[in-house]
Short mmCIF file of C-alpha atoms in Angstrom, two decimals:
data_model
loop_
_atom_site.label_atom_id
_atom_site.label_comp_id
_atom_site.label_asym_id
_atom_site.label_seq_id
_atom_site.Cartn_x
_atom_site.Cartn_y
_atom_site.Cartn_z
CA UNK A 1 0.00 0.00 0.00
CA UNK A 2 1.26 3.50 -0.87
CA UNK A 3 0.90 6.67 1.15
CA UNK A 4 -1.74 9.29 0.49
CA UNK A 5 -0.62 12.44 -1.32
CA UNK A 6 -3.57 14.72 -0.66
CA UNK A 7 -1.82 17.83 -1.99
CA UNK A 8 -1.29 16.26 -5.43
CA UNK A 9 -4.90 15.05 -5.48
CA UNK A 10 -6.13 18.54 -4.61
CA UNK A 11 -4.02 20.17 -7.31
CA UNK A 12 -5.30 17.98 -10.15
CA UNK A 13 -8.85 18.21 -8.77
CA UNK A 14 -8.68 22.01 -8.88
CA UNK A 15 -6.79 22.38 -12.17
CA UNK A 16 -9.07 20.25 -14.37
CA UNK A 17 -12.42 21.86 -13.38
CA UNK A 18 -10.80 25.29 -13.68
CA UNK A 19 -9.68 24.57 -17.25
CA UNK A 20 -13.11 23.16 -18.14
CA UNK A 21 -14.94 26.20 -16.78
CA UNK A 22 -12.61 28.64 -18.59
CA UNK A 23 -13.03 26.77 -21.89
CA UNK A 24 -16.83 26.73 -21.50
CA UNK A 25 -16.84 30.43 -20.61
CA UNK A 26 -14.81 31.17 -23.76
CA UNK A 27 -17.25 29.13 -25.85
CA UNK A 28 -14.71 26.57 -27.07
CA UNK A 29 -16.08 23.33 -28.46
CA UNK A 30 -13.85 20.65 -26.90
CA UNK A 31 -12.93 21.59 -23.32
CA UNK A 32 -11.96 18.01 -22.52
CA UNK A 33 -8.78 18.44 -24.61
CA UNK A 34 -7.54 21.03 -22.08
CA UNK A 35 -8.48 18.69 -19.23
CA UNK A 36 -6.66 15.76 -20.86
CA UNK A 37 -3.54 17.94 -21.19
CA UNK A 38 -3.59 18.70 -17.46
CA UNK A 39 -4.01 15.01 -16.59
CA UNK A 40 -0.95 14.12 -18.68
CA UNK A 41 1.17 16.89 -17.15
CA UNK A 42 0.08 15.97 -13.62
CA UNK A 43 1.40 12.42 -13.93
CA UNK A 44 4.99 13.59 -14.51
CA UNK A 45 7.67 13.05 -11.91
CA UNK A 46 8.42 16.71 -11.17
CA UNK A 47 7.34 20.21 -12.13
CA UNK A 48 10.37 20.49 -14.42
CA UNK A 49 9.32 17.34 -16.25
CA UNK A 50 5.79 18.70 -16.55
CA UNK A 51 6.94 22.02 -18.04
CA UNK A 52 9.14 20.20 -20.55
CA UNK A 53 6.24 17.91 -21.45
CA UNK A 54 3.93 20.93 -21.77
CA UNK A 55 6.29 22.67 -24.18
CA UNK A 56 6.68 19.52 -26.27
CA UNK A 57 2.92 18.98 -26.18
CA UNK A 58 2.31 22.47 -27.62
CA UNK A 59 5.01 22.03 -30.27
CA UNK A 60 3.70 18.56 -31.08
CA UNK A 61 0.16 19.91 -31.40
CA UNK A 62 1.41 22.58 -33.81
CA UNK A 63 3.38 20.07 -35.89
CA UNK A 64 0.52 17.55 -35.90
CA UNK A 65 -1.99 20.22 -36.90
CA UNK A 66 0.23 21.31 -39.78
CA UNK A 67 0.67 17.74 -41.01
CA UNK A 68 -3.08 17.06 -40.78
CA UNK A 69 -3.95 20.20 -42.76
CA UNK A 70 -1.38 19.30 -45.44
CA UNK A 71 -2.61 15.70 -45.74
CA UNK A 72 -6.25 16.73 -46.03
CA UNK A 73 -5.39 19.50 -48.51
CA UNK A 74 -3.41 17.11 -50.72
CA UNK A 75 -5.87 14.20 -50.73
CA UNK A 76 -9.42 15.49 -50.05
CA UNK A 77 -11.00 13.16 -52.64
CA UNK A 78 -8.42 10.36 -52.64
CA UNK A 79 -8.85 8.22 -49.51
CA UNK A 80 -6.48 5.49 -50.73
CA UNK A 81 -3.64 7.96 -51.30
CA UNK A 82 -4.50 9.64 -48.01
CA UNK A 83 -4.25 6.35 -46.08
CA UNK A 84 -0.99 5.35 -47.78
CA UNK A 85 0.58 8.73 -47.06
CA UNK A 86 -0.77 8.70 -43.51
CA UNK A 87 0.84 5.31 -42.84
CA UNK A 88 4.17 6.63 -44.17
CA UNK A 89 3.96 9.80 -42.04
CA UNK A 90 2.95 7.84 -38.94
CA UNK A 91 5.89 5.46 -39.46
CA UNK A 92 8.34 8.37 -39.55
CA UNK A 93 6.83 9.96 -36.43
CA UNK A 94 6.80 6.64 -34.54
CA UNK A 95 10.49 6.16 -35.33
CA UNK A 96 11.32 9.71 -34.20
CA UNK A 97 9.28 9.23 -31.02
CA UNK A 98 11.97 6.77 -29.95
CA UNK A 99 14.29 9.74 -29.37
CA UNK A 100 15.41 9.56 -25.75
CA UNK A 101 14.97 13.22 -24.85
CA UNK A 102 12.44 14.70 -27.30
CA UNK A 103 10.43 11.67 -28.38
CA UNK A 104 7.23 12.92 -26.75
CA UNK A 105 7.07 15.83 -29.20
CA UNK A 106 6.79 13.45 -32.16
CA UNK A 107 4.44 11.10 -30.31
CA UNK A 108 2.16 14.06 -29.64
CA UNK A 109 2.44 15.22 -33.26
CA UNK A 110 1.18 11.84 -34.50
CA UNK A 111 -1.70 11.80 -32.00
CA UNK A 112 -2.83 15.31 -32.96
CA UNK A 113 -2.39 14.65 -36.69
CA UNK A 114 -4.59 11.55 -36.36
CA UNK A 115 -7.30 13.28 -34.32
CA UNK A 116 -7.55 16.35 -36.53
CA UNK A 117 -7.41 14.51 -39.85
CA UNK A 118 -9.99 11.90 -38.81
CA UNK A 119 -12.39 14.14 -36.86
CA UNK A 120 -12.37 16.68 -39.68
CA UNK A 121 -13.69 14.04 -42.08
CA UNK A 122 -11.19 15.03 -44.83
CA UNK A 123 -12.84 18.46 -45.06
CA UNK A 124 -10.41 21.38 -45.38
CA UNK A 125 -12.43 23.95 -43.44
CA UNK A 126 -13.43 21.59 -40.63
CA UNK A 127 -9.87 20.31 -40.32
CA UNK A 128 -8.46 23.82 -39.98
CA UNK A 129 -11.06 24.78 -37.35
CA UNK A 130 -10.34 21.65 -35.31
CA UNK A 131 -6.59 22.31 -35.58
CA UNK A 132 -7.04 25.81 -34.15
CA UNK A 133 -9.27 24.47 -31.37
CA UNK A 134 -6.73 21.79 -30.46
CA UNK A 135 -3.94 24.35 -30.18
CA UNK A 136 -6.13 26.65 -28.06
CA UNK A 137 -7.14 23.86 -25.69
CA UNK A 138 -3.57 22.56 -25.36
CA UNK A 139 -2.19 26.00 -24.53
CA UNK A 140 -5.03 26.59 -22.05
CA UNK A 141 -4.32 23.28 -20.32
CA UNK A 142 -0.60 24.04 -19.99
CA UNK A 143 -1.26 27.57 -18.66
CA UNK A 144 -3.84 26.44 -16.09
CA UNK A 145 -1.60 23.58 -14.95
CA UNK A 146 1.39 25.91 -14.56
CA UNK A 147 -0.61 28.47 -12.57
CA UNK A 148 -2.31 25.98 -10.23
CA UNK A 149 0.78 23.88 -9.57
CA UNK A 150 2.99 26.93 -9.06
CA UNK A 151 0.48 28.43 -6.64
CA UNK A 152 -0.22 25.25 -4.64
CA UNK A 153 3.36 23.91 -4.64
CA UNK A 154 5.30 21.66 -6.98
CA UNK A 155 7.40 18.52 -6.99
CA UNK A 156 10.99 19.71 -6.50
CA UNK A 157 13.39 18.86 -9.31
CA UNK A 158 16.21 19.75 -6.88
CA UNK A 159 15.47 16.72 -4.70
CA UNK A 160 15.41 14.39 -7.71
CA UNK A 161 18.81 15.71 -8.85
CA UNK A 162 20.26 15.19 -5.36
CA UNK A 163 18.93 11.63 -5.20
CA UNK A 164 20.37 10.81 -8.62
CA UNK A 165 23.77 12.22 -7.65
CA UNK A 166 23.66 10.08 -4.51
CA UNK A 167 23.00 6.99 -6.65
CA UNK A 168 25.89 7.86 -8.98
CA UNK A 169 28.23 8.48 -6.04
CA UNK A 170 27.24 5.16 -4.50
CA UNK A 171 28.18 3.41 -7.75
CA UNK A 172 31.59 5.15 -7.72
CA UNK A 173 32.09 4.18 -4.06
CA UNK A 174 31.42 0.54 -4.91
CA UNK A 175 33.91 0.77 -7.77
CA UNK A 176 36.61 2.11 -5.42
CA UNK A 177 35.94 -0.58 -2.81
CA UNK A 178 35.82 -3.37 -5.39
CA UNK A 179 39.27 -2.33 -6.66
CA UNK A 180 40.69 -3.28 -3.26
CA UNK A 181 38.26 -6.08 -2.44
CA UNK A 182 37.07 -7.64 -5.75
CA UNK A 183 34.86 -10.18 -4.01
CA UNK A 184 32.62 -7.56 -2.38
CA UNK A 185 30.97 -6.03 -5.46
CA UNK A 186 30.33 -7.30 -8.95
CA UNK A 187 31.33 -4.72 -11.58
CA UNK A 188 28.41 -5.32 -13.96
CA UNK A 189 25.55 -4.28 -11.62
CA UNK A 190 27.63 -1.29 -10.48
CA UNK A 191 28.09 -0.15 -14.09
CA UNK A 192 24.37 -0.52 -14.73
CA UNK A 193 23.56 1.52 -11.61
CA UNK A 194 25.86 4.32 -12.71
CA UNK A 195 24.55 4.32 -16.30
CA UNK A 196 20.97 4.60 -15.00
CA UNK A 197 21.87 7.48 -12.68
CA UNK A 198 23.86 9.19 -15.46
CA UNK A 199 20.94 9.08 -17.93
CA UNK A 200 18.59 10.34 -15.25
CA UNK A 201 20.87 13.27 -14.40
CA UNK A 202 21.32 14.22 -18.06
CA UNK A 203 17.54 14.23 -18.42
CA UNK A 204 16.99 16.25 -15.23
CA UNK A 205 19.64 18.86 -16.06
CA UNK A 206 18.07 19.36 -19.50
CA UNK A 207 14.70 20.28 -17.95
CA UNK A 208 13.44 23.84 -17.40
CA UNK A 209 14.96 24.58 -13.97
CA UNK A 210 13.05 27.77 -13.13
CA UNK A 211 11.47 26.08 -10.12
CA UNK A 212 14.86 25.75 -8.40
CA UNK A 213 17.09 28.82 -8.01
CA UNK A 214 20.11 26.69 -7.08
CA UNK A 215 19.84 24.47 -10.17
CA UNK A 216 19.04 27.33 -12.53
CA UNK A 217 21.93 29.53 -11.38
CA UNK A 218 24.50 26.72 -10.99
CA UNK A 219 23.57 24.45 -13.88
CA UNK A 220 27.12 24.60 -15.31
CA UNK A 221 28.59 23.51 -11.97
CA UNK A 222 26.23 20.54 -11.73
CA UNK A 223 27.21 19.54 -15.26
CA UNK A 224 30.88 19.67 -14.22
CA UNK A 225 30.12 17.43 -11.23
CA UNK A 226 28.40 14.97 -13.54
CA UNK A 227 31.33 15.17 -15.98
CA UNK A 228 33.72 14.28 -13.14
CA UNK A 229 31.57 11.30 -12.21
CA UNK A 230 31.49 10.13 -15.83
CA UNK A 231 35.30 10.31 -15.99
CA UNK A 232 35.50 8.40 -12.70
CA UNK A 233 33.25 5.65 -14.02
CA UNK A 234 35.34 5.30 -17.19
CA UNK A 235 38.74 5.40 -15.44
CA UNK A 236 40.48 2.12 -14.73
CA UNK A 237 41.94 1.85 -11.23
CA UNK A 238 45.33 0.46 -12.24
CA UNK A 239 47.51 2.34 -9.77
CA UNK A 240 47.45 3.92 -6.34
CA UNK A 241 47.40 7.38 -7.97
CA UNK A 242 44.19 6.56 -9.84
CA UNK A 243 42.63 5.21 -6.67
CA UNK A 244 43.60 8.30 -4.67
CA UNK A 245 42.20 10.58 -7.39
CA UNK A 246 38.83 8.79 -7.32
CA UNK A 247 38.72 8.90 -3.52
CA UNK A 248 39.52 12.63 -3.55
CA UNK A 249 36.92 13.30 -6.23
CA UNK A 250 34.27 11.22 -4.46
CA UNK A 251 34.88 13.06 -1.16
CA UNK A 252 34.86 16.50 -2.82
CA UNK A 253 31.58 15.92 -4.69
CA UNK A 254 29.97 14.36 -1.61
CA UNK A 255 30.98 17.38 0.49
CA UNK A 256 29.73 19.92 -2.07
CA UNK A 257 26.34 18.23 -2.33
CA UNK A 258 25.91 17.52 1.38
CA UNK A 259 26.82 21.06 2.43
CA UNK A 260 24.89 22.68 -0.45
CA UNK A 261 28.16 24.36 -1.43
CA UNK A 262 27.97 23.93 -5.21
CA UNK A 263 27.26 27.64 -5.62
CA UNK A 264 30.42 28.53 -3.65
CA UNK A 265 32.64 27.37 -6.53
CA UNK A 266 33.04 29.01 -9.90
CA UNK A 267 32.80 27.01 -13.11
CA UNK A 268 36.46 27.89 -13.80
CA UNK A 269 37.93 26.59 -10.53
CA UNK A 270 35.63 23.59 -10.00
CA UNK A 271 37.27 21.29 -12.63
CA UNK A 272 40.69 21.76 -11.02
CA UNK A 273 39.20 21.01 -7.58
CA UNK A 274 37.90 17.70 -8.96
CA UNK A 275 41.13 16.79 -10.72
CA UNK A 276 39.94 17.47 -14.26
CA UNK A 277 42.02 19.19 -16.91
CA UNK A 278 40.41 21.92 -19.02
CA UNK A 279 40.37 19.61 -22.04
CA UNK A 280 38.78 16.74 -20.10
CA UNK A 281 36.20 19.13 -18.67
CA UNK A 282 35.17 20.47 -22.10
CA UNK A 283 34.96 17.00 -23.66
CA UNK A 284 33.08 15.42 -20.77
CA UNK A 285 30.58 18.28 -20.36
CA UNK A 286 29.34 17.49 -23.87
CA UNK A 287 28.34 14.06 -22.53
CA UNK A 288 26.17 15.70 -19.87
CA UNK A 289 23.87 17.27 -22.46
CA UNK A 290 21.13 15.60 -24.53
CA UNK A 291 22.34 14.52 -27.95
CA UNK A 292 20.63 13.62 -31.19
CA UNK A 293 19.53 10.00 -31.08
CA UNK A 294 18.27 9.44 -34.62
CA UNK A 295 20.16 6.17 -35.02
CA UNK A 296 20.24 5.08 -31.38
CA UNK A 297 18.62 1.68 -30.80
CA UNK A 298 17.36 1.76 -34.39
CA UNK A 299 16.53 -1.97 -34.55
CA UNK A 300 13.99 -1.82 -31.71
CA UNK A 301 12.57 1.43 -33.11
CA UNK A 302 12.12 -0.11 -36.57
CA UNK A 303 10.28 -2.97 -34.87
CA UNK A 304 7.82 -0.51 -33.32
CA UNK A 305 7.44 1.17 -36.74
CA UNK A 306 6.47 -2.18 -38.28
CA UNK A 307 4.01 -2.89 -35.46
CA UNK A 308 2.41 0.54 -35.85
CA UNK A 309 2.15 0.27 -39.65
CA UNK A 310 0.44 -3.13 -39.41
CA UNK A 311 -2.04 -1.90 -36.79
CA UNK A 312 -2.90 1.26 -38.76
CA UNK A 313 -3.25 -0.60 -42.08
CA UNK A 314 -5.43 -3.30 -40.49
CA UNK A 315 -7.71 -0.72 -38.86
CA UNK A 316 -8.19 1.04 -42.21
CA UNK A 317 -8.98 -2.27 -43.96
CA UNK A 318 -11.54 -3.23 -41.29
CA UNK A 319 -13.10 0.23 -41.47
CA UNK A 320 -13.41 0.02 -45.28
CA UNK A 321 -14.72 -3.53 -45.61
CA UNK A 322 -16.85 -3.93 -42.46
CA UNK A 323 -19.83 -1.83 -41.28
CA UNK A 324 -18.06 -0.38 -38.24
CA UNK A 325 -20.20 2.28 -36.50
CA UNK A 326 -18.93 5.71 -35.53
CA UNK A 327 -17.55 6.91 -38.86
CA UNK A 328 -13.81 7.54 -38.67
CA UNK A 329 -13.75 6.97 -34.89
CA UNK A 330 -12.46 3.39 -35.18
CA UNK A 331 -9.34 4.04 -37.31
CA UNK A 332 -8.69 7.17 -35.25
CA UNK A 333 -8.75 5.24 -31.95
CA UNK A 334 -6.66 2.41 -33.41
CA UNK A 335 -3.99 4.84 -34.64
CA UNK A 336 -3.87 6.76 -31.36
CA UNK A 337 -3.67 3.59 -29.25
CA UNK A 338 -1.06 2.07 -31.55
CA UNK A 339 1.07 5.19 -31.14
CA UNK A 340 1.05 4.70 -27.36
CA UNK A 341 1.11 0.93 -27.02
CA UNK A 342 3.91 -0.03 -29.41
CA UNK A 343 6.41 1.68 -27.10
CA UNK A 344 4.96 0.20 -23.89
CA UNK A 345 6.54 -2.77 -22.13
CA UNK A 346 4.42 -5.85 -22.86
CA UNK A 347 3.82 -6.41 -19.14
CA UNK A 348 1.95 -3.08 -18.88
CA UNK A 349 -0.57 -3.77 -21.65
CA UNK A 350 -2.69 -6.11 -19.51
CA UNK A 351 -2.86 -3.43 -16.80
CA UNK A 352 -4.04 -0.91 -19.40
CA UNK A 353 -6.82 -3.25 -20.54
CA UNK A 354 -7.87 -4.05 -16.96
CA UNK A 355 -7.85 -0.39 -15.92
CA UNK A 356 -9.83 0.61 -18.98
CA UNK A 357 -12.52 -1.97 -18.18
CA UNK A 358 -12.86 -0.93 -14.52
CA UNK A 359 -12.87 2.82 -15.14
CA UNK A 360 -15.30 2.51 -18.07
CA UNK A 361 -17.90 0.72 -15.95
CA UNK A 362 -17.61 3.18 -13.04
CA UNK A 363 -17.72 6.27 -15.28
CA UNK A 364 -20.66 5.02 -17.38
CA UNK A 365 -22.72 4.32 -14.25
CA UNK A 366 -22.17 7.92 -13.14
CA UNK A 367 -22.87 9.19 -16.67
CA UNK A 368 -26.31 7.54 -16.57
CA UNK A 369 -27.31 8.10 -12.95
CA UNK A 370 -25.64 11.35 -11.86
CA UNK A 371 -24.70 13.59 -14.78
CA UNK A 372 -28.22 14.18 -16.22
CA UNK A 373 -29.23 15.96 -13.00
CA UNK A 374 -26.23 18.32 -13.07
CA UNK A 375 -27.62 21.47 -14.65
CA UNK A 376 -25.14 24.12 -13.46
CA UNK A 377 -21.50 24.66 -14.39
CA UNK A 378 -20.40 24.56 -10.75
CA UNK A 379 -22.10 21.18 -10.36
CA UNK A 380 -20.07 19.82 -13.28
CA UNK A 381 -16.93 21.24 -11.71
CA UNK A 382 -17.78 19.55 -8.40
CA UNK A 383 -18.39 16.25 -10.23
CA UNK A 384 -14.95 16.29 -11.87
CA UNK A 385 -13.31 17.51 -8.65
CA UNK A 386 -14.71 14.60 -6.62
CA UNK A 387 -13.91 11.95 -9.23
CA UNK A 388 -10.35 13.11 -9.86
CA UNK A 389 -9.68 13.43 -6.14
CA UNK A 390 -10.81 9.84 -5.59
CA UNK A 391 -8.88 8.51 -8.61
CA UNK A 392 -5.65 10.14 -7.43
CA UNK A 393 -5.97 8.97 -3.83
CA UNK A 394 -6.96 5.40 -4.71
CA UNK A 395 -4.15 5.07 -7.25
CA UNK A 396 -1.69 6.44 -4.67
CA UNK A 397 -2.83 3.83 -2.17
CA UNK A 398 -2.56 1.02 -4.73
CA UNK A 399 0.71 2.38 -6.20
CA UNK A 400 -0.71 2.54 -9.72
CA UNK A 401 0.59 5.76 -11.36
CA UNK A 402 -0.35 4.52 -14.84
CA UNK A 403 -3.98 4.19 -13.78
CA UNK A 404 -4.04 7.87 -12.75
CA UNK A 405 -3.43 8.93 -16.33
CA UNK A 406 -5.81 6.32 -17.71
CA UNK A 407 -8.62 7.06 -15.26
CA UNK A 408 -8.32 10.83 -15.58
CA UNK A 409 -8.40 10.75 -19.37
CA UNK A 410 -11.30 8.30 -19.53
CA UNK A 411 -13.26 10.48 -17.12
CA UNK A 412 -13.12 13.54 -19.38
CA UNK A 413 -13.35 11.63 -22.69
CA UNK A 414 -16.32 9.36 -21.91
CA UNK A 415 -18.30 12.25 -20.39
CA UNK A 416 -17.35 14.83 -23.03
CA UNK A 417 -20.95 15.03 -24.27
CA UNK A 418 -21.85 17.04 -21.18
CA UNK A 419 -19.05 19.52 -21.93
CA UNK A 420 -20.40 20.61 -25.30
CA UNK A 421 -21.93 24.07 -25.57
CA UNK A 422 -25.20 22.17 -26.02
CA UNK A 423 -24.85 19.21 -23.61
CA UNK A 424 -25.84 15.72 -24.77
CA UNK A 425 -26.46 12.68 -22.59
CA UNK A 426 -26.66 9.96 -25.25
CA UNK A 427 -25.38 6.72 -23.72
CA UNK A 428 -24.84 5.16 -27.15
CA UNK A 429 -21.82 7.35 -27.95
CA UNK A 430 -19.64 6.31 -24.97
CA UNK A 431 -20.73 2.66 -25.31
CA UNK A 432 -19.79 2.61 -29.01
CA UNK A 433 -16.49 4.27 -28.13
CA UNK A 434 -15.74 1.61 -25.50
CA UNK A 435 -16.49 -1.18 -27.98
CA UNK A 436 -14.25 0.42 -30.60
CA UNK A 437 -11.47 0.89 -28.06
CA UNK A 438 -11.59 -2.81 -27.15
CA UNK A 439 -11.47 -3.70 -30.85
CA UNK A 440 -8.46 -1.40 -31.24
CA UNK A 441 -6.78 -2.88 -28.16
CA UNK A 442 -7.27 -6.39 -29.55
CA UNK A 443 -5.64 -5.43 -32.87
CA UNK A 444 -2.78 -3.68 -31.08
CA UNK A 445 -2.09 -6.61 -28.77
CA UNK A 446 -2.24 -9.10 -31.66
CA UNK A 447 0.42 -7.33 -33.72
CA UNK A 448 2.57 -6.41 -30.71
CA UNK A 449 2.67 -10.09 -29.71
CA UNK A 450 3.16 -11.21 -33.31
CA UNK A 451 5.91 -8.82 -34.37
CA UNK A 452 8.69 -9.56 -31.90
CA UNK A 453 12.39 -10.34 -32.49
CA UNK A 454 11.99 -13.89 -31.19
CA UNK A 455 9.12 -14.47 -33.65
CA UNK A 456 10.62 -12.81 -36.73
CA UNK A 457 14.25 -13.84 -36.23
CA UNK A 458 14.24 -17.06 -34.16
CA UNK A 459 17.48 -18.32 -35.71
CA UNK A 460 19.37 -15.25 -34.48
CA UNK A 461 18.39 -15.56 -30.85
CA UNK A 462 18.26 -19.32 -30.44
CA UNK A 463 20.97 -20.69 -28.13
CA UNK A 464 23.95 -22.33 -29.84
#
């Protein structure tokens, strides 16, 4: 059982109704898009992560809107050419979404491109209007989230950086001890621990650091500390001098972090204090910054591209040849789910399906029994406040962070009929959507299980 985080539950419960009320007051058509944005941002690890995700979500929405408008403009009367081009574009975006540091931007671009192109029904005017609405709602969601979470407190990036430095230092300590006593620590797990901490620190130091004055004003110093740790991890302890250097460096970094004295050193004197030459410092600092990862792990990324292309093509074929209700809703849902699920660990997929089933039943019961009697805007706000508060607390208790995002998004999506300027309470729409989602999940799981390295290339992975 996890511990209750009432402050986080309150923040999301205040932010979402606030965004919905503002969107309704402005007369925007799809307020639930702003609410969904807030739910996504709220599930991030820290405020810095959320701001980075918000920026990439806005940029992704802009890129996806542009791609959707271009696709619809090029092929308004040619659905076959449209589908072929869409599969090609989605394949490129899925591959780029594998980028370690900026992949979410391209994942968001594909999601928005799919939504706008499909909802617009291949109509130029409707597509453009939906694109503008999507951008408006996304920006509103990011602004409301930033205001509410800044006002009510935020998850400190500073603490995450300190914890990651502690993990990296512990890996260096084990390396020093194992040089004297090889039987105490195995090198392989220690290297893995350091690599994990290193990647985490690179990611954290690349975030917007406005929430922490110390990190923002001393970012260069923290990068130098990380550079020194990277050099320590790569250095072979083949002499007493090397061992003494690592011990000195470990003690110096530990002291600076423990005493919060990083700001007391200048970026010019710190490398010398840690035993780094100017040349080593310049070369190693480059390793502390995010790099282009177009070709990194390309084999696994191409596998996800193939999975996505098969799912999208199959959904289009089913939509064309079978009387699937809901218009373009089915291929739209299949494409959006494929974009998310092909990059998920296989072990998580069953939790997604289970969570979707549970949340759908609970939300539909409320949609039928409670929502028709809510006639005022404040009553709707109270409804979403209570539900989100319960979802966040229950998921905290059960230690299910993934279900927070799933439950929050399903809440605003399945009840979006009540958020229209002219509310609708037709139960058929959410039921059809649930059926289509399960169909999409089945297709996604089939191809994800089918297209795996051990299935496609058994001779390469079989034991010799």
